XYZ file of C-alpha atoms in Angstrom:
508
model
C 16.248 -3.218 7.569
C 16.500 0.046 9.507
C 13.246 1.567 10.612
C 11.854 4.379 8.459
C 12.952 7.790 9.575
C 12.960 11.373 8.415
C 15.470 12.873 6.024
C 18.552 14.079 7.857
C 17.959 17.811 7.439
C 14.843 19.963 7.722
C 13.336 20.670 4.343
C 13.294 24.380 5.071
C 17.121 24.474 5.015
C 17.713 22.158 2.079
C 18.632 23.159 -1.431
C 16.688 21.830 -4.442
C 19.572 19.441 -5.045
C 19.295 18.133 -1.495
C 15.545 17.789 -1.810
C 16.036 15.588 -4.836
C 18.265 13.359 -2.772
C 17.208 10.917 -0.063
C 19.051 9.632 3.009
C 21.757 7.114 2.214
C 21.219 7.373 -1.534
C 23.667 8.237 -4.303
C 24.554 11.845 -4.974
C 22.720 12.093 -8.276
C 24.861 14.663 -10.145
C 27.577 12.051 -10.810
C 27.496 11.148 -14.525
C 26.579 7.494 -14.025
C 23.747 8.218 -11.589
C 22.493 11.141 -13.662
C 22.326 8.954 -16.760
C 20.494 6.181 -14.922
C 17.979 8.534 -13.319
C 17.342 10.385 -16.586
C 16.788 7.286 -18.690
C 14.599 5.694 -16.024
C 12.493 8.861 -15.886
C 12.101 8.791 -19.666
C 10.953 5.162 -19.660
C 8.429 5.872 -16.906
C 7.219 9.018 -18.698
C 6.469 6.956 -21.803
C 4.739 4.240 -19.794
C 2.585 6.802 -17.988
C 0.877 8.013 -21.165
C -1.419 5.048 -21.915
C -2.010 4.471 -18.201
C -3.094 8.076 -17.574
C -5.345 8.047 -20.612
C -6.941 4.754 -19.538
C -7.590 6.054 -16.031
C -9.151 9.187 -17.491
C -11.593 6.962 -19.360
C -12.414 5.112 -16.132
C -13.064 8.408 -14.349
C -15.155 9.693 -17.241
C -13.032 12.764 -18.042
C -11.011 14.067 -20.978
C -7.604 12.330 -21.358
C -5.750 15.576 -20.691
C -7.188 15.606 -17.133
C -5.389 12.348 -16.368
C -2.221 13.370 -18.196
C -2.034 16.706 -16.358
C -2.463 14.827 -13.078
C 0.363 12.446 -13.966
C 2.750 15.286 -14.911
C 2.072 17.519 -11.939
C 1.865 14.848 -9.260
C 5.183 13.303 -10.277
C 6.989 16.659 -10.319
C 5.509 17.886 -7.035
C 5.934 14.647 -5.086
C 9.609 14.581 -6.090
C 10.131 17.524 -3.720
C 7.565 16.953 -0.973
C 7.326 13.143 -0.813
C 9.104 10.883 1.643
C 10.040 7.973 -0.640
C 12.719 8.698 -3.272
C 12.317 6.901 -6.627
C 8.589 6.333 -6.064
C 6.211 7.462 -8.825
C 2.912 9.161 -8.027
C 0.364 9.968 -10.728
C -3.225 9.308 -11.762
C -4.219 5.773 -10.739
C -7.048 3.342 -11.345
C -7.908 3.122 -7.644
C -8.469 6.874 -7.423
C -10.308 6.914 -10.752
C -12.800 4.345 -9.460
C -13.465 6.427 -6.329
C -14.038 9.741 -8.121
C -15.911 8.428 -11.169
C -19.360 8.758 -9.465
C -18.645 12.447 -8.743
C -18.002 13.137 -12.416
C -21.088 11.259 -13.552
C -23.381 12.953 -11.069
C -21.960 16.485 -10.820
C -19.364 17.129 -13.528
C -15.681 18.040 -13.799
C -15.806 21.030 -11.452
C -16.893 18.865 -8.525
C -14.164 16.365 -9.370
C -11.491 19.065 -9.090
C -12.956 20.266 -5.781
C -12.978 16.652 -4.535
C -9.301 16.222 -5.415
C -8.323 19.393 -3.544
C -10.332 18.426 -0.455
C -8.864 14.909 -0.569
C -5.414 16.477 -0.487
C -6.382 18.471 2.589
C -7.642 15.279 4.273
C -4.386 13.508 3.430
C -2.314 16.289 4.964
C -4.398 16.116 8.137
C -4.221 12.312 8.312
C -0.490 12.418 7.646
C 0.003 14.947 10.421
C -1.995 12.731 12.780
C 0.404 9.866 12.127
C -1.809 7.552 10.065
C 1.320 6.359 8.225
C 2.432 4.564 11.388
C -0.434 2.113 10.917
C 1.686 0.450 8.217
C 3.525 -1.467 10.942
C 0.320 -3.473 11.486
C 0.455 -4.863 7.944
C 2.068 -8.333 8.307
C 4.566 -9.822 5.894
C 2.076 -12.382 4.555
C -0.202 -9.516 3.457
C 2.747 -7.768 1.807
C 3.614 -10.937 -0.112
C -0.022 -11.326 -1.167
C -0.093 -7.669 -2.136
C 2.994 -8.068 -4.341
C 1.712 -11.261 -5.966
C -1.702 -9.739 -6.611
C -0.009 -6.702 -8.109
C 1.916 -8.923 -10.500
C -1.310 -10.631 -11.545
C -3.158 -7.335 -12.015
C -0.310 -5.854 -14.036
C -0.414 -8.864 -16.325
C -4.199 -9.074 -16.701
C -4.358 -5.318 -17.380
C -2.479 -5.996 -20.624
C -4.934 -8.607 -21.886
C -7.371 -6.055 -23.432
C -4.457 -4.784 -25.538
C -3.965 -8.316 -26.880
C -7.575 -9.020 -27.829
C -9.065 -8.365 -31.276
C -5.819 -6.876 -32.571
C -3.882 -7.423 -35.815
C -1.739 -10.549 -35.802
C 1.421 -8.405 -36.025
C 0.915 -7.316 -32.415
C 1.897 -10.740 -31.076
C 5.334 -11.028 -32.733
C 6.012 -7.400 -31.754
C 5.269 -8.188 -28.098
C 7.473 -11.286 -28.308
C 10.263 -9.262 -29.899
C 9.964 -6.621 -27.188
C 10.226 -9.261 -24.446
C 13.242 -10.852 -26.141
C 14.972 -7.477 -26.430
C 14.445 -6.677 -22.751
C 15.761 -10.083 -21.664
C 18.796 -10.186 -23.962
C 19.883 -6.543 -24.208
C 21.132 -6.280 -20.583
C 23.652 -9.003 -21.431
C 25.287 -6.539 -23.834
C 25.103 -3.425 -21.677
C 23.143 -1.906 -18.822
C 24.064 1.669 -19.703
C 20.658 2.160 -21.330
C 17.464 0.682 -19.824
C 16.284 -2.278 -21.865
C 12.629 -1.114 -21.827
C 13.644 2.162 -23.524
C 15.545 0.229 -26.186
C 12.561 -2.036 -26.793
C 10.176 0.919 -27.140
C 12.505 2.722 -29.564
C 13.257 -0.350 -31.711
C 9.622 -1.462 -32.015
C 8.526 2.072 -32.863
C 11.123 2.346 -35.650
C 10.146 -1.060 -37.035
C 6.415 -0.343 -37.151
C 6.853 3.126 -38.638
C 9.505 2.122 -41.194
C 7.644 -0.987 -42.304
C 4.230 0.670 -42.191
C 2.827 -2.009 -39.891
C -0.735 -1.149 -38.886
C -1.041 -1.880 -35.172
C -2.683 -0.006 -32.262
C -0.591 2.941 -31.075
C -0.529 5.311 -28.118
C -2.364 7.847 -30.260
C -5.320 5.464 -30.537
C -5.842 5.730 -26.782
C -6.763 9.415 -26.917
C -5.662 12.876 -27.954
C -2.601 14.203 -26.168
C -2.745 17.744 -24.726
C -1.150 20.501 -26.794
C -0.759 23.239 -24.143
C 0.472 23.647 -20.590
C -2.051 23.311 -17.766
C -3.299 26.607 -16.347
C -3.988 27.015 -12.597
C -7.447 28.008 -11.459
C -10.212 27.449 -8.931
C -12.762 24.644 -9.388
C -15.958 25.749 -11.115
C -18.325 24.984 -8.227
C -20.415 27.074 -5.837
C -18.496 27.540 -2.584
C -21.374 26.500 -0.323
C -22.032 24.067 2.496
C -24.026 21.896 0.079
C -20.993 21.516 -2.193
C -18.895 20.463 0.781
C -21.436 17.830 1.849
C -21.503 16.466 -1.706
C -17.768 16.114 -2.190
C -16.624 15.318 1.367
C -17.497 11.570 1.371
C -15.762 11.020 -1.977
C -12.788 13.150 -0.920
C -12.334 11.189 2.304
C -12.584 7.873 0.455
C -10.048 9.093 -2.104
C -7.730 10.242 0.696
C -7.818 6.839 2.402
C -7.412 4.812 -0.782
C -4.600 7.063 -1.998
C -2.724 6.926 1.293
C -3.047 3.171 1.622
C -1.818 2.505 -1.900
C 0.990 5.038 -1.511
C 2.123 3.619 1.837
C 2.118 0.070 0.481
C 4.119 1.203 -2.549
C 6.609 3.056 -0.347
C 7.067 0.020 1.891
C 7.594 -2.176 -1.161
C 10.308 0.147 -2.485
C 11.897 0.245 0.989
C 12.246 -3.524 0.838
C 13.435 -3.618 -2.781
C 16.116 -0.961 -2.330
C 16.971 -1.722 1.306
C 16.638 1.976 2.134
C 14.309 3.713 4.609
C 11.729 6.387 3.866
C 9.703 8.878 5.867
C 6.125 7.595 5.682
C 4.663 10.605 7.493
C 6.328 12.972 5.050
C 5.064 10.812 2.185
C 1.488 10.986 3.483
C 1.622 14.783 3.838
C 3.381 15.039 0.477
C 0.607 13.086 -1.218
C -1.843 15.635 0.121
C 0.213 18.582 -1.129
C 0.610 16.964 -4.559
C -3.133 16.358 -4.865
C -3.952 19.937 -3.862
C -1.550 21.337 -6.462
C -2.835 18.874 -9.062
C -6.417 19.897 -8.369
C -5.672 23.594 -8.842
C -4.109 22.734 -12.214
C -7.176 20.785 -13.350
C -5.871 17.248 -12.794
C -7.868 14.267 -11.523
C -5.533 13.549 -8.615
C -3.780 10.302 -7.835
C -1.412 8.455 -5.529
C 1.602 6.174 -5.564
C 1.725 4.107 -8.773
C 2.996 0.624 -8.135
C 3.506 -0.478 -11.732
C 5.412 2.613 -12.824
C 7.374 2.647 -9.576
C 8.490 -0.900 -10.296
C 9.619 0.148 -13.781
C 11.553 3.049 -12.265
C 13.247 1.013 -9.534
C 14.052 -1.921 -11.796
C 15.601 0.554 -14.263
C 18.097 1.404 -11.515
C 16.595 4.688 -10.268
C 17.133 5.464 -6.593
C 16.654 9.245 -6.193
C 13.955 11.876 -6.481
C 15.406 13.051 -9.784
C 13.889 10.146 -11.718
C 10.475 10.917 -10.221
C 10.694 14.578 -11.206
C 11.956 13.771 -14.703
C 9.170 11.229 -15.262
C 6.616 14.013 -14.864
C 8.726 16.539 -16.774
C 9.363 14.182 -19.695
C 5.687 13.270 -19.792
C 4.801 16.946 -20.141
C 7.388 17.445 -22.879
C 6.410 14.254 -24.672
C 2.734 15.217 -24.724
C 3.095 18.877 -25.672
C 6.269 19.016 -27.786
C 6.610 15.496 -29.139
C 2.939 14.514 -29.193
C 2.911 13.381 -32.865
C 6.032 11.227 -32.326
C 4.773 9.675 -29.087
C 1.450 8.897 -30.734
C 3.234 6.525 -33.121
C 4.613 4.281 -30.348
C 2.982 0.862 -30.738
C 1.022 -0.317 -27.734
C 2.748 -3.675 -28.216
C 5.986 -2.121 -26.928
C 4.377 -0.845 -23.738
C 2.517 -4.129 -23.262
C 5.833 -5.991 -23.452
C 7.335 -3.675 -20.832
C 4.424 -4.186 -18.434
C 4.402 -7.976 -18.911
C 8.073 -8.182 -17.971
C 7.453 -5.932 -14.965
C 4.527 -8.153 -13.916
C 6.663 -11.295 -14.098
C 9.458 -9.616 -12.153
C 7.051 -8.272 -9.536
C 5.496 -11.632 -8.639
C 7.251 -13.294 -5.706
C 7.804 -16.726 -7.261
C 9.714 -17.947 -4.205
C 6.565 -17.551 -2.084
C 4.622 -20.135 -4.126
C 7.347 -22.761 -4.416
C 6.211 -26.095 -2.921
C 9.221 -26.132 -0.575
C 8.331 -22.674 0.742
C 4.661 -23.537 1.200
C 5.560 -26.708 3.127
C 7.680 -24.741 5.601
C 5.268 -21.834 5.941
C 2.561 -22.039 8.664
C -0.849 -22.755 7.177
C -2.281 -19.522 8.570
C 0.424 -17.420 6.867
C -0.247 -19.054 3.512
C -3.988 -18.596 3.973
C -3.550 -14.868 4.614
C -1.446 -14.520 1.464
C -4.031 -16.372 -0.633
C -6.925 -14.350 0.794
C -5.098 -11.105 -0.012
C -4.406 -12.209 -3.582
C -7.962 -13.459 -4.201
C -9.626 -10.309 -2.829
C -7.348 -7.965 -4.766
C -7.789 -9.838 -8.034
C -11.549 -10.218 -7.541
C -12.134 -6.543 -6.703
C -9.311 -5.029 -8.744
C -8.628 -2.835 -5.703
C -5.318 -3.203 -3.877
C -6.568 -1.249 -0.868
C -9.516 -3.571 -0.216
C -7.234 -6.574 -0.471
C -4.800 -5.126 2.062
C -7.599 -4.383 4.541
C -9.177 -7.841 4.196
C -5.784 -9.538 4.321
C -4.777 -7.623 7.452
C -8.071 -8.452 9.166
C -7.617 -12.118 8.243
C -4.077 -12.045 9.636
C -5.363 -10.544 12.888
C -8.021 -13.247 13.158
C -5.430 -15.981 12.517
C -3.093 -14.451 15.089
C -5.853 -14.088 17.684
C -6.916 -17.706 17.189
C -3.325 -18.926 17.470
C -2.546 -16.932 20.607
C -5.873 -17.792 22.242
C -5.029 -21.479 22.150
C -1.682 -20.846 23.838
C -3.362 -19.920 27.131
C -3.037 -22.780 29.620
C -4.120 -23.374 33.223
C -2.010 -25.695 35.397
C -3.491 -26.703 38.765
C -1.664 -27.914 41.889
C -3.581 -28.878 45.065
C -1.876 -28.786 48.501
C -1.286 -32.202 50.083
C -3.756 -31.443 52.866
C -6.414 -30.535 50.293
C -7.160 -27.097 51.735
C -5.842 -24.962 48.871
C -5.408 -25.161 45.101
C -3.106 -22.975 42.993
C -4.124 -22.409 39.366
C -1.197 -21.073 37.297
C -2.286 -19.295 34.099
C 0.200 -18.902 31.235
C -0.289 -17.199 27.877
C -1.984 -13.968 26.864
C -5.394 -12.935 28.169
C -7.455 -10.946 25.674
C -10.913 -11.121 24.100
C -10.241 -14.357 22.183
C -8.751 -16.325 25.090
C -10.624 -14.794 28.034
C -13.885 -16.584 27.238
C -12.210 -19.997 27.379
C -10.551 -19.137 30.690
C -13.875 -19.231 32.586
C -14.371 -22.891 31.694
C -10.913 -24.027 32.847
C -11.721 -24.233 36.575
C -13.466 -26.898 38.706
C -15.715 -24.603 40.711
C -17.529 -27.403 42.570
C -14.552 -29.721 43.175
C -11.891 -27.193 44.195
C -11.136 -26.646 47.926
C -12.399 -23.593 49.792
C -9.245 -21.557 49.182
C -8.317 -20.847 45.547
C -5.188 -19.017 44.358
C -4.957 -17.868 40.738
C -1.350 -17.124 39.758
C -1.150 -14.717 36.787
C 2.614 -14.105 36.858
C 2.940 -15.950 33.541
C 0.362 -13.907 31.661
C -0.709 -10.380 30.791
C -4.172 -8.816 30.852
C -4.768 -6.880 27.642
C -8.387 -5.766 27.634
C -11.735 -5.431 29.404
C -12.807 -8.904 28.264
C -10.010 -10.423 30.353
C -10.970 -8.419 33.452
C -14.593 -9.469 32.982
C -13.526 -13.114 32.700
C -11.548 -12.915 35.967
C -14.527 -11.359 37.737
C -16.744 -14.123 36.371
C -14.355 -16.731 37.805
C -14.338 -15.012 41.199
C -18.128 -14.734 41.173
C -18.595 -18.440 40.396
C -16.322 -19.416 43.291
C -18.028 -16.891 45.618
C -21.435 -18.373 44.801
C -20.110 -21.640 46.259
C -18.692 -19.959 49.366
C -15.071 -20.198 48.283
C -12.425 -17.469 48.489
C -10.221 -16.461 45.546
C -6.844 -14.728 45.696
C -5.323 -13.385 42.462
C -1.515 -13.028 42.594
C 1.363 -12.291 40.245
C -0.174 -9.506 38.158
C 2.341 -7.191 36.533
C 1.916 -3.450 37.059
C 0.095 -2.740 33.781
C -2.320 -5.636 34.220
C -2.936 -4.730 37.853
C -3.691 -1.116 36.951
C -6.149 -2.173 34.236
C -7.885 -4.619 36.572
C -8.081 -2.004 39.314
C -9.575 0.565 36.950
C -12.242 -1.805 35.609
C -12.940 -3.753 38.794
C -16.652 -3.912 39.526
C -17.668 -2.553 36.128
C -19.058 -5.952 35.070
C -20.867 -6.903 38.287
C -24.272 -6.485 36.679
C -23.426 -9.176 34.141
C -22.826 -11.935 36.704
């Protein structure tokens, strides 16, 4: 896959149509693409309603705060984001971070936190934090995807508990429709058909089942911009700054992981730096309109991509349709049975899970360390319910596995001259903190002849620990009156050793 890169033209010279288009993606005004993008946006807009309301409950705010965030973030990120077809809106991860602010200080401080988090994200994006995504290994990505599938599925379980019996056949019917309908035609997304059919059935037959309206009251007016109702003092800044920074980090991590996932699914690149800055802009705008903020939404993005969407138009329309659905068609949307949306999310969860990664044949071929990293990522994400924590723990585990593997690849081969006056120790492998400690114990300080040559042409010195280990070896030989000559260092290793030489003398 080509490496992520910026869009081909500066945003300052691009028309709105060009902004809604990404590099190497279809020109959306064609009838077929326009239809696909529009219908995908409508499906996502419908799916966003119960999610936004649920996240509002988690954050401890009125449902309209989450719904406004979902509308505005999706519409803004469509223009300023770096990943076409990705959906950004209110999310559970952000809701968990900002909930303590609401409980302790109220809605005004939440809005101020969202705006400051957006500023932090713009700064971090400008500093290139998005480039850190290259350090996330594939095994963590696979674990991330599998954990996401599990979380998407388990998130539907509360909607299947203590409900009328009619919910279960409705969910089954929705799943059957989404599996079978594409065999007839793909002109209309199957999830949209399932939602429409189940809604008509429940309303026409008067079936009493939980509906979208039961989740909360939908807003009846457009959001109005304004400043957060907080004192603009240093104390306010010290209160909100820790939460804002945490929200910025969590939002960026989840957004970057979502963008990378869509890159892989669509085999198209995206500009991660632009996405990071765009997330900040979207959160700032959302905050000024009274929304709770958010980030990339993995579940809704999967719905969008699997519905065939590939451009920014679907992202914009998801937010626009959500606004229209809530304000203009609120009474109609309120009648949609939750069973229909549950069926959609279950199918998305099943499609998201990487079933190939857990096949016995795949696990047998995969190195044990890779499988362990994937399992650790899945377990941590599912246990904490936080995708960001799982990615961090999984990446750290992968680094530890890699360090352990590479450390054991360092070898020392010794050849003594026939006359017994000199020995040459050839070191191969990588010298860094994990392998340097073992290096000290690889030499026969008492038994070696008086002249010792250490050949490092087959290795590279990466850090101070390696320089310290070499000095320790030289010191141990010197204590026995033997001379040591180090040869074969490449330029970078030699420069590092020269810069740090003597800095560890006090430790020997």
